CSV table of C-alpha atoms in Angstrom, one decimal:
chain,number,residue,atom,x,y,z
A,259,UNK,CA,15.8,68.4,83.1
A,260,UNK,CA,12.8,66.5,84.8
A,261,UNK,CA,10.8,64.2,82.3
A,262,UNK,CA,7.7,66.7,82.4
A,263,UNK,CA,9.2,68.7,80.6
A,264,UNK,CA,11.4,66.2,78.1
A,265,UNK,CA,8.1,65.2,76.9
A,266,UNK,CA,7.1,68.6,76.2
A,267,UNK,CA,10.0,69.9,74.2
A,268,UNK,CA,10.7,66.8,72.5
A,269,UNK,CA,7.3,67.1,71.1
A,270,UNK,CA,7.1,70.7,70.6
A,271,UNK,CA,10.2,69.7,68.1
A,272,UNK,CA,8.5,67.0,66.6
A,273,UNK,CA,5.6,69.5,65.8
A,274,UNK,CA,8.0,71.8,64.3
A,275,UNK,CA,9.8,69.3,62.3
A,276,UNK,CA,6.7,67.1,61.1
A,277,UNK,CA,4.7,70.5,60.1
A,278,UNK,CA,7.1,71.7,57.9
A,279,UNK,CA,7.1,68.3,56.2
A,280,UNK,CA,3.6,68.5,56.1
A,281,UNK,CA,3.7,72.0,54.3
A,282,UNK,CA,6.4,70.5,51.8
A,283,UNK,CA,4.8,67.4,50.8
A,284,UNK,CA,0.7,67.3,51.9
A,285,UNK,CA,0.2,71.0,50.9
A,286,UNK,CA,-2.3,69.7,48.6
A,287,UNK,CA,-4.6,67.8,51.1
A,288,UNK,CA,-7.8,68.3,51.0
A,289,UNK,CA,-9.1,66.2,53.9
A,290,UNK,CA,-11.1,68.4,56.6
A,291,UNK,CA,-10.6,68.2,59.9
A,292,UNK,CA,-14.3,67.1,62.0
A,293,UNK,CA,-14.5,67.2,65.4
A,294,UNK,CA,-14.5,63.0,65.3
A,295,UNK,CA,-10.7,63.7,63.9
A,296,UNK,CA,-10.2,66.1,66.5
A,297,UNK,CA,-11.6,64.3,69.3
A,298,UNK,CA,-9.4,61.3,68.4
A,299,UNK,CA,-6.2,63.9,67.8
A,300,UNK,CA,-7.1,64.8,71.6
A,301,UNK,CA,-6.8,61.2,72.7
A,302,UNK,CA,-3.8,60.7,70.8
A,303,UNK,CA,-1.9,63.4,72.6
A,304,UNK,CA,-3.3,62.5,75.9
A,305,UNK,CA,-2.5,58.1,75.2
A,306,UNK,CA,0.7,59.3,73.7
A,307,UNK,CA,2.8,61.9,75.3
A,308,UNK,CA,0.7,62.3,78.7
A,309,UNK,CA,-0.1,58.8,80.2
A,310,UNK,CA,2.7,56.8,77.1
A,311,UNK,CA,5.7,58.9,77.6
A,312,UNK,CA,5.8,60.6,80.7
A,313,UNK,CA,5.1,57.4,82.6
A,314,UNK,CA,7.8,55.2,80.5
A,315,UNK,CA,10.3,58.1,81.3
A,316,UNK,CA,8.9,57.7,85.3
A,317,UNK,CA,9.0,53.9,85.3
A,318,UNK,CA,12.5,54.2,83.4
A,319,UNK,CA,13.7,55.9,86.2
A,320,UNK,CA,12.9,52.6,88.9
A,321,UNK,CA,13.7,49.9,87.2
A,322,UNK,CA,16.9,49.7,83.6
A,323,UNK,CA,16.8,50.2,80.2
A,324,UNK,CA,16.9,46.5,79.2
A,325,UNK,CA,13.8,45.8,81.9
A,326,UNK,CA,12.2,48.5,80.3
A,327,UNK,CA,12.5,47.5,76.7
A,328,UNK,CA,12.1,43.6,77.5
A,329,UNK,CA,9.0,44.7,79.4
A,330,UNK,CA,7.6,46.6,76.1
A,331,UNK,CA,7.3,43.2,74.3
A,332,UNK,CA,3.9,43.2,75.6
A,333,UNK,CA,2.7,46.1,73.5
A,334,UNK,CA,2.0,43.7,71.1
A,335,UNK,CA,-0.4,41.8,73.0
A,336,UNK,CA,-2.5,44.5,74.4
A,337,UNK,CA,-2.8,45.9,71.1
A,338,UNK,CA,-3.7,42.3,69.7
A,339,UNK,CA,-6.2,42.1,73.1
A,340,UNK,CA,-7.7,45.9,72.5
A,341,UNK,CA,-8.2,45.0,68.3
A,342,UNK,CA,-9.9,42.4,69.2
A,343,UNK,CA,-12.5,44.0,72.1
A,344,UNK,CA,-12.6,46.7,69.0
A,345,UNK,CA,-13.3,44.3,66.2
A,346,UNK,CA,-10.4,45.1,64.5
A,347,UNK,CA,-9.2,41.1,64.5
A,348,UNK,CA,-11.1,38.3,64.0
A,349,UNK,CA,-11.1,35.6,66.6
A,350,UNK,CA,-13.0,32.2,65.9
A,351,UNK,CA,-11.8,30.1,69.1
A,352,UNK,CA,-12.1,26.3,66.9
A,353,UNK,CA,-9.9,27.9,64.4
A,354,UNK,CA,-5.7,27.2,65.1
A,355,UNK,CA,-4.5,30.5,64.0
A,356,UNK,CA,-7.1,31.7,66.6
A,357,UNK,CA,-5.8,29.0,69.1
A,358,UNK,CA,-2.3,30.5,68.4
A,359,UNK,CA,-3.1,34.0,69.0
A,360,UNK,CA,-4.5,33.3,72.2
A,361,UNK,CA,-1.7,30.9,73.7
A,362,UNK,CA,0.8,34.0,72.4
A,363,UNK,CA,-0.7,36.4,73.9
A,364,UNK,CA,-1.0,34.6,77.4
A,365,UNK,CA,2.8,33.7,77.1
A,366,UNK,CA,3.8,37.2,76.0
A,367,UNK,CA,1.8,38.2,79.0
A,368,UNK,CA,3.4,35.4,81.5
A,369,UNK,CA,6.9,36.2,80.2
A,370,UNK,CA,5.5,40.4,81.3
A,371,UNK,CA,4.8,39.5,84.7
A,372,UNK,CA,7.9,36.9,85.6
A,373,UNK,CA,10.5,39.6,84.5
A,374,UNK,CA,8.5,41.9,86.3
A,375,UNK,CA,8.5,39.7,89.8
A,376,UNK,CA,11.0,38.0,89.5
A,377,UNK,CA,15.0,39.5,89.3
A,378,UNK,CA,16.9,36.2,90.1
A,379,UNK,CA,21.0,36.1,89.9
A,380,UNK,CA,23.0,38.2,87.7
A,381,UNK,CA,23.7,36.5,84.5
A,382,UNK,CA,25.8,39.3,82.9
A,383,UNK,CA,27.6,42.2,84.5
A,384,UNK,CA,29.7,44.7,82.9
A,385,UNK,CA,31.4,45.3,86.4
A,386,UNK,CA,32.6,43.6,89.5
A,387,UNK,CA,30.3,43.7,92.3
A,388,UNK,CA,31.9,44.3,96.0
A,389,UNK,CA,31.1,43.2,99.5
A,390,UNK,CA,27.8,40.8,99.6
A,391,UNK,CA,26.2,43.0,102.6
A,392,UNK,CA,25.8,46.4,100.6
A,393,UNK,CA,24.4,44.2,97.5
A,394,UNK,CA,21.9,42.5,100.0
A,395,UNK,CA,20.5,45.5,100.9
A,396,UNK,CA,20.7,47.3,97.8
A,397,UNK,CA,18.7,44.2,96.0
A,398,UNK,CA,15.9,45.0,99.0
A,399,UNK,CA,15.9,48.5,98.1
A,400,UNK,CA,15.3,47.8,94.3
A,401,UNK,CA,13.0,45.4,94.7
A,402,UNK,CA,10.4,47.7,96.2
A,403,UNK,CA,11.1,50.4,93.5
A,404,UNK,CA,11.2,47.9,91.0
A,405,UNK,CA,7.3,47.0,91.3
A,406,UNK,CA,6.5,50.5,91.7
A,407,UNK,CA,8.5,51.4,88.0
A,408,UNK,CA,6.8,48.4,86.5
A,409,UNK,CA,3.5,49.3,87.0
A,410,UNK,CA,4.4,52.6,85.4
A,411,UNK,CA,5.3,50.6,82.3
A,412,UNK,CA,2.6,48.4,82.8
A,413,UNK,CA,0.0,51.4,82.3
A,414,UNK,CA,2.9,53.3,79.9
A,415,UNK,CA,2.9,50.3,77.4
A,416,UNK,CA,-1.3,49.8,77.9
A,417,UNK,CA,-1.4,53.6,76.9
A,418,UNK,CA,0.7,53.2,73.6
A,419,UNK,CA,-1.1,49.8,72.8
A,420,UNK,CA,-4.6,52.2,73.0
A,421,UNK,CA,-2.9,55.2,71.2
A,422,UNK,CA,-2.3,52.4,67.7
A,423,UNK,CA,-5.7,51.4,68.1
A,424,UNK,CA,-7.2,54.9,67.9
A,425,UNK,CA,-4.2,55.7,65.5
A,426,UNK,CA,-5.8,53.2,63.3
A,427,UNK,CA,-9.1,54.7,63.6
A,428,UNK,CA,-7.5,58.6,62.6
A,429,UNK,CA,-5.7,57.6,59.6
A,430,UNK,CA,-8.8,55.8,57.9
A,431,UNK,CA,-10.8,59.1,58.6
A,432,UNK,CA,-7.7,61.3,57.7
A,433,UNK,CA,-5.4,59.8,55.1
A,434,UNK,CA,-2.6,62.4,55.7
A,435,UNK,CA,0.0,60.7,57.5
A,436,UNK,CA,2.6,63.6,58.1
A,437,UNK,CA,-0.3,65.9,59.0
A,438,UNK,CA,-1.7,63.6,61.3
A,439,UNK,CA,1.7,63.0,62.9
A,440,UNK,CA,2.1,66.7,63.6
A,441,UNK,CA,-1.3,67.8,64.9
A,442,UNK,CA,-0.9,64.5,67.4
A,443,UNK,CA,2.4,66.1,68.1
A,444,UNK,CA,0.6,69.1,69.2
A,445,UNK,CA,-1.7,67.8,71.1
A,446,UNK,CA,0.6,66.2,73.1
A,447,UNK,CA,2.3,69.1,73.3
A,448,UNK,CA,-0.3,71.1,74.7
A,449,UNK,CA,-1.3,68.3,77.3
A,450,UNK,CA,1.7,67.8,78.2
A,451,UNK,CA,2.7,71.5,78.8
A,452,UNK,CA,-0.5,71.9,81.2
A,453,UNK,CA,0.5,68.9,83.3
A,454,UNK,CA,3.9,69.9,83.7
A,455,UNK,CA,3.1,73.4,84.7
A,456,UNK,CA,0.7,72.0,87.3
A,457,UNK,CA,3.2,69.5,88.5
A,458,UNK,CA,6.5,71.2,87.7
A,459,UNK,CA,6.2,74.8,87.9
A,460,UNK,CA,10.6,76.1,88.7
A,461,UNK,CA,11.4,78.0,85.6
A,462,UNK,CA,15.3,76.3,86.5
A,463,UNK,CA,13.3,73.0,84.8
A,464,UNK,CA,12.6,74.6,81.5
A,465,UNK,CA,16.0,76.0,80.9
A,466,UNK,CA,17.7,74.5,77.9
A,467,UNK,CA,22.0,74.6,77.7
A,468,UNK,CA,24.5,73.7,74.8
A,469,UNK,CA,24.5,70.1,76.0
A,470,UNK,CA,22.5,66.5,76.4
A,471,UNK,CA,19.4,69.2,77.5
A,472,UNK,CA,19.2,70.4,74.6
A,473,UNK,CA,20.6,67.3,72.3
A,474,UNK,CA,17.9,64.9,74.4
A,475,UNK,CA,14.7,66.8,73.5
A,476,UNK,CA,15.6,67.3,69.7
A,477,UNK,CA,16.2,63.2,69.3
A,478,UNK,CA,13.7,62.3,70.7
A,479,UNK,CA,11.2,64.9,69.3
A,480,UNK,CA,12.2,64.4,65.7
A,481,UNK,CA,13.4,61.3,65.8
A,482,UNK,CA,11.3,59.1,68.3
A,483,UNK,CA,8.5,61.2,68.0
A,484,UNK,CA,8.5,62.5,64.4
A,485,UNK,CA,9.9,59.8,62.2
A,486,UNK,CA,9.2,56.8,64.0
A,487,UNK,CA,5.4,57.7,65.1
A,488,UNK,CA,5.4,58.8,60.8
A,489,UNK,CA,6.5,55.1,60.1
A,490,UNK,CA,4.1,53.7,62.1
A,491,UNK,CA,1.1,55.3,61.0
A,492,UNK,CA,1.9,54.4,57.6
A,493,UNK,CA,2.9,50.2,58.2
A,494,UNK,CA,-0.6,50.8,60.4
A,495,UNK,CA,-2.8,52.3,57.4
A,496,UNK,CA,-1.4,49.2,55.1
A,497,UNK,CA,-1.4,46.7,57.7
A,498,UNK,CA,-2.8,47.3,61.2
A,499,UNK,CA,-2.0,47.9,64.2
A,500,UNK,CA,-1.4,44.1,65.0
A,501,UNK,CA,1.3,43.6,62.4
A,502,UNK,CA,3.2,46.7,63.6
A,503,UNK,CA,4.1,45.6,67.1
A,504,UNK,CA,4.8,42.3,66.1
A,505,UNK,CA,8.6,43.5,65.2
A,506,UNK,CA,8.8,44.9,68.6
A,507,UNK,CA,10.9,42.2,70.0
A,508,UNK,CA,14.0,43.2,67.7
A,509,UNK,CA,14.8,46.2,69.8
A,510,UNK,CA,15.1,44.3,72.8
A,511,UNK,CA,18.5,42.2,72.2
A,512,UNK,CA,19.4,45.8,70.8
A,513,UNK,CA,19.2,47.7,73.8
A,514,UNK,CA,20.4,44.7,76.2
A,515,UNK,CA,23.5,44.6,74.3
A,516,UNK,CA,23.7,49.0,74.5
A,517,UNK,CA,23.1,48.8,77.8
A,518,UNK,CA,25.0,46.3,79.0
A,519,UNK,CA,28.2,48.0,77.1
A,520,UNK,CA,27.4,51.7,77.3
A,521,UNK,CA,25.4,52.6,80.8
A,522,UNK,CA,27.3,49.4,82.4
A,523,UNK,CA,23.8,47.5,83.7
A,524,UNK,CA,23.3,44.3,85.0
A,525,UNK,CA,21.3,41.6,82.5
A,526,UNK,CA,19.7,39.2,85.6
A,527,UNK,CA,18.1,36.0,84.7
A,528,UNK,CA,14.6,37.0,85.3
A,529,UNK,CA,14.6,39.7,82.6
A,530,UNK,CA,16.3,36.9,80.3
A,531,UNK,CA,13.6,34.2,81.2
A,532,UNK,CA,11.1,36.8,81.0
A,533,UNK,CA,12.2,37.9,77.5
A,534,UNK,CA,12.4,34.6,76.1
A,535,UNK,CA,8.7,33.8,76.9
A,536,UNK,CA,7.5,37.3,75.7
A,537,UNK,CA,9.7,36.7,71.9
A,538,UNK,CA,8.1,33.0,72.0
A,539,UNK,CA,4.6,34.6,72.5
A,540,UNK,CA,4.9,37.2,69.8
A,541,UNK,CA,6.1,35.1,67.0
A,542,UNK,CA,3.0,32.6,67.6
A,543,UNK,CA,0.9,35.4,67.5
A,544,UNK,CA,3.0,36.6,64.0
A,545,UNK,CA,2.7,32.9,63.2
A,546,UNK,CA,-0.9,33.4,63.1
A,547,UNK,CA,-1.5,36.6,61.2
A,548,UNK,CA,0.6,35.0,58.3
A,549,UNK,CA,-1.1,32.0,58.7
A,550,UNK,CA,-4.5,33.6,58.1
A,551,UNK,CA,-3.3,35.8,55.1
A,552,UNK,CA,-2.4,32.8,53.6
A,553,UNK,CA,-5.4,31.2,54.1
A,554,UNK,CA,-7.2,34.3,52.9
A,555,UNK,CA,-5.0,34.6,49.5
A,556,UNK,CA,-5.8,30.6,49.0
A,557,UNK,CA,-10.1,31.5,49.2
A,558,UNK,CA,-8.9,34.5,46.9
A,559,UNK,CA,-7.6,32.2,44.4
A,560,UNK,CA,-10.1,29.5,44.5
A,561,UNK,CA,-13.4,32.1,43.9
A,562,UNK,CA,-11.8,33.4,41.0
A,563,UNK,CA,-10.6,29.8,39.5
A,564,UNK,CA,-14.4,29.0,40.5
A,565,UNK,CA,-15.9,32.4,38.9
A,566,UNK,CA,-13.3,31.5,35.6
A,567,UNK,CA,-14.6,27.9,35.3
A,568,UNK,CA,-18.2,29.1,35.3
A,569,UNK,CA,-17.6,31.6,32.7
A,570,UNK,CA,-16.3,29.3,30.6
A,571,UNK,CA,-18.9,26.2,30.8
A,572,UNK,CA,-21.8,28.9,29.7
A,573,UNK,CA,-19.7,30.2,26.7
C-alpha cells in the first residue's frame, strides 16, 4: 500500500469512527456550520492529511523512525513562532519569560537542524555491522536521501504546527469537539482522495487484504487520527495550542527505544545531540508559559485583595 492512499483510508476510518461518536454524544449541538467554519475545515484537511501526513509518511520513508520523531520536537516551536505572528502569545522582549521563549525556541530550532545535518558515529546498534567499504558507501548513499526526507519533515511538521493554530481558531467558533474532529476527517479525506487519484491512479494500490493493509489504515485512522486529534482539540480549547506541543518531547525516548528493539535501527550521535538541544529548548519555552501563569494568578490575587481592602475602608 503506497502512503497516498494510507492517508486516505486511515482517515476515511477516522470519519467513520469520530461521526458515529458525534451522533452518540453531540446529537444535541446546535452550533451552525458558516462558511468561516467551513473554510477553516478545508484548511484543516488540506494542513493535516494532505501537506501533515502524506509528507511525514514520504519523509519517513528517507530518513528512521527515531530521526523522524526526534525531528518533530520542533512542532512546538513553530507553533509557539506561528501564535505569536497570530497574536495568540504575548511576547514583550524586556520581559524573562519572553527572553526564555525566544532562547527555546532558537535551541529547539538548532538542535532541528544539527540532527538533520549532521549523522555522526553510531552510538547504539541493535546489530553488528560488516565490512567498512559497503558501510562507506551506504553512509554516502543516505546522506543524500537523508536531506531530501528532512525537508519533507521539515514542511510535514510546519504543516501540523499551522493545522493547531487554525485548530485553535475552529474550536472557539465551533465548540463541538468530536464533530469538528470528524468533518476535519473528511476533509482530509476528500483532499487526500483527489491527490492520490491524480498521483496514484493502479487500482492494485487501493486493494485492502486480511493483514497489516488493512490493520495499518484502521490504527492510524481511529486511533492517530480520531482519538488523538479529539484529545488535542480539547487540551487546545482549555489551553492553546502552545501548551499542547510542549509534551511533545515524551514520545521521542519512546520511539527511540521501539525502534531500536523492534525495527533493529541505528541511534547515531547526531540525532542524540540533536535531541538533547531540542528537549532543552522546549522545557524553557514550558518554563516560560508556567512562569507567566504564575505571574498572571499573583496580579489575580492582588486586584481582588486590592478591590476587598477598598470595600472595606468605605464601609
Amino acid at each position: 500500500m503506497s502512503r497516498y492512499v494510507l492517508v486516505v483510508y486511515a482517515h476515511a476510518f477516522a470519519t467513520l469512527a469520530t461521526a458515529v461518536l458525534a451522533i452518540l454524544f453531540e446529537r444535541k449541538n446546535k452550533s451552525k456550520l458558516t462558511k468561516s467554519i467551513l473554510r477553516d475545515i478545508f484548511f484543516l484537511g488540506l494542513l493535516g492529511a494532505v501537506l501533515g501526513r502524506t509528507l511525514f509518511f514520504a519523509g519517513l520513508e528517507y530518513t528512521s523512525t527515531t530521526f523522524a520523531s526526534a525531528m518533530a520536537n520542533i512542532i512546538p516551536s513553530f507553533t509557539f513562532i506561528l501564535a505569536v505572528v497570530f497574536r495568540m502569545e504575548r511576547l514583550v522582549i524586556s520581559k524573562l519569560s519572553a527572553q526564555a521563549k525566544i532562547a527555546g525556541t532558537l535551541v529547539a530550532l538548532g538542535g532541528a537542524i544539527l540532527s538533520t545535518l549532521y549523522k555522526g558515529i553510531v552510538v547504539i546498534s541493535a546489530h553488528r555491522r560488516h565490512g567498512n567499504q559497503t558501510d562507506g558507501i551506504s553512509k554516502v548513499f543516505l546522506d543524500g536521501n537523508w536531506i531530501k526526507g528532512s525537508l519533507m519533515l521539515f514542511i510535514s511538521y510546519l504543516s501540523l504546527a499551522a493545522f493547531f493554530i487554525v485548530q485553535t481558531w475552529t474550536i472557539k467558533k465551533y465548540p463541538a469537539p468530536i464533530t469538528l474532529t470528524s468533518l476535519s476527517c473528511l476533509a482530509g479525506t476528500l483532499l487526500a482522495s483527489i491527490m492520490t487519484a491524480i498521483i496514484d491512479h493502479k487500482p492494485a494500490s487501493w486493494r485492502l487484504s486480511w493483514n497489516i493493509t488493512l490493520l495499518a489504515p484502521i490504527y492510524s485512522g481511529i486511533v492517530v487520527f480520531g482519538i488523538t486529534v479529539y484529545a488535542q482539540t480539547l487540551v487546545i480549547r482549555e489551553k492553546g495550542p502552545v501548551f499542547m506541543t510542549a509534551f511533545r518531547p515524551s514520545s521521542t525516548v519512546i520511539v527511540a527505544i521501539m525502534g531500536l528493539l523492534i525495527l533493529g535501527e541505528e541511534l547515531h550521535l547526531g540525532e542524540i545531540l540533536g535531541s538533547i538541544l531540542i528537549v532543552l529548548g522546549l522545557y524553557a519555552i514550558l518554563w516560560a508559559k508556567a512562569y507567566e501563569n504564575r505571574r498572571k494568578s499573583l496580579e489575580i490575587m492582588e486586584s481582588d485583595r486590592a478591590g476587598g481592602s477598598e470595600t472595606a475602608m468605605e464601609k
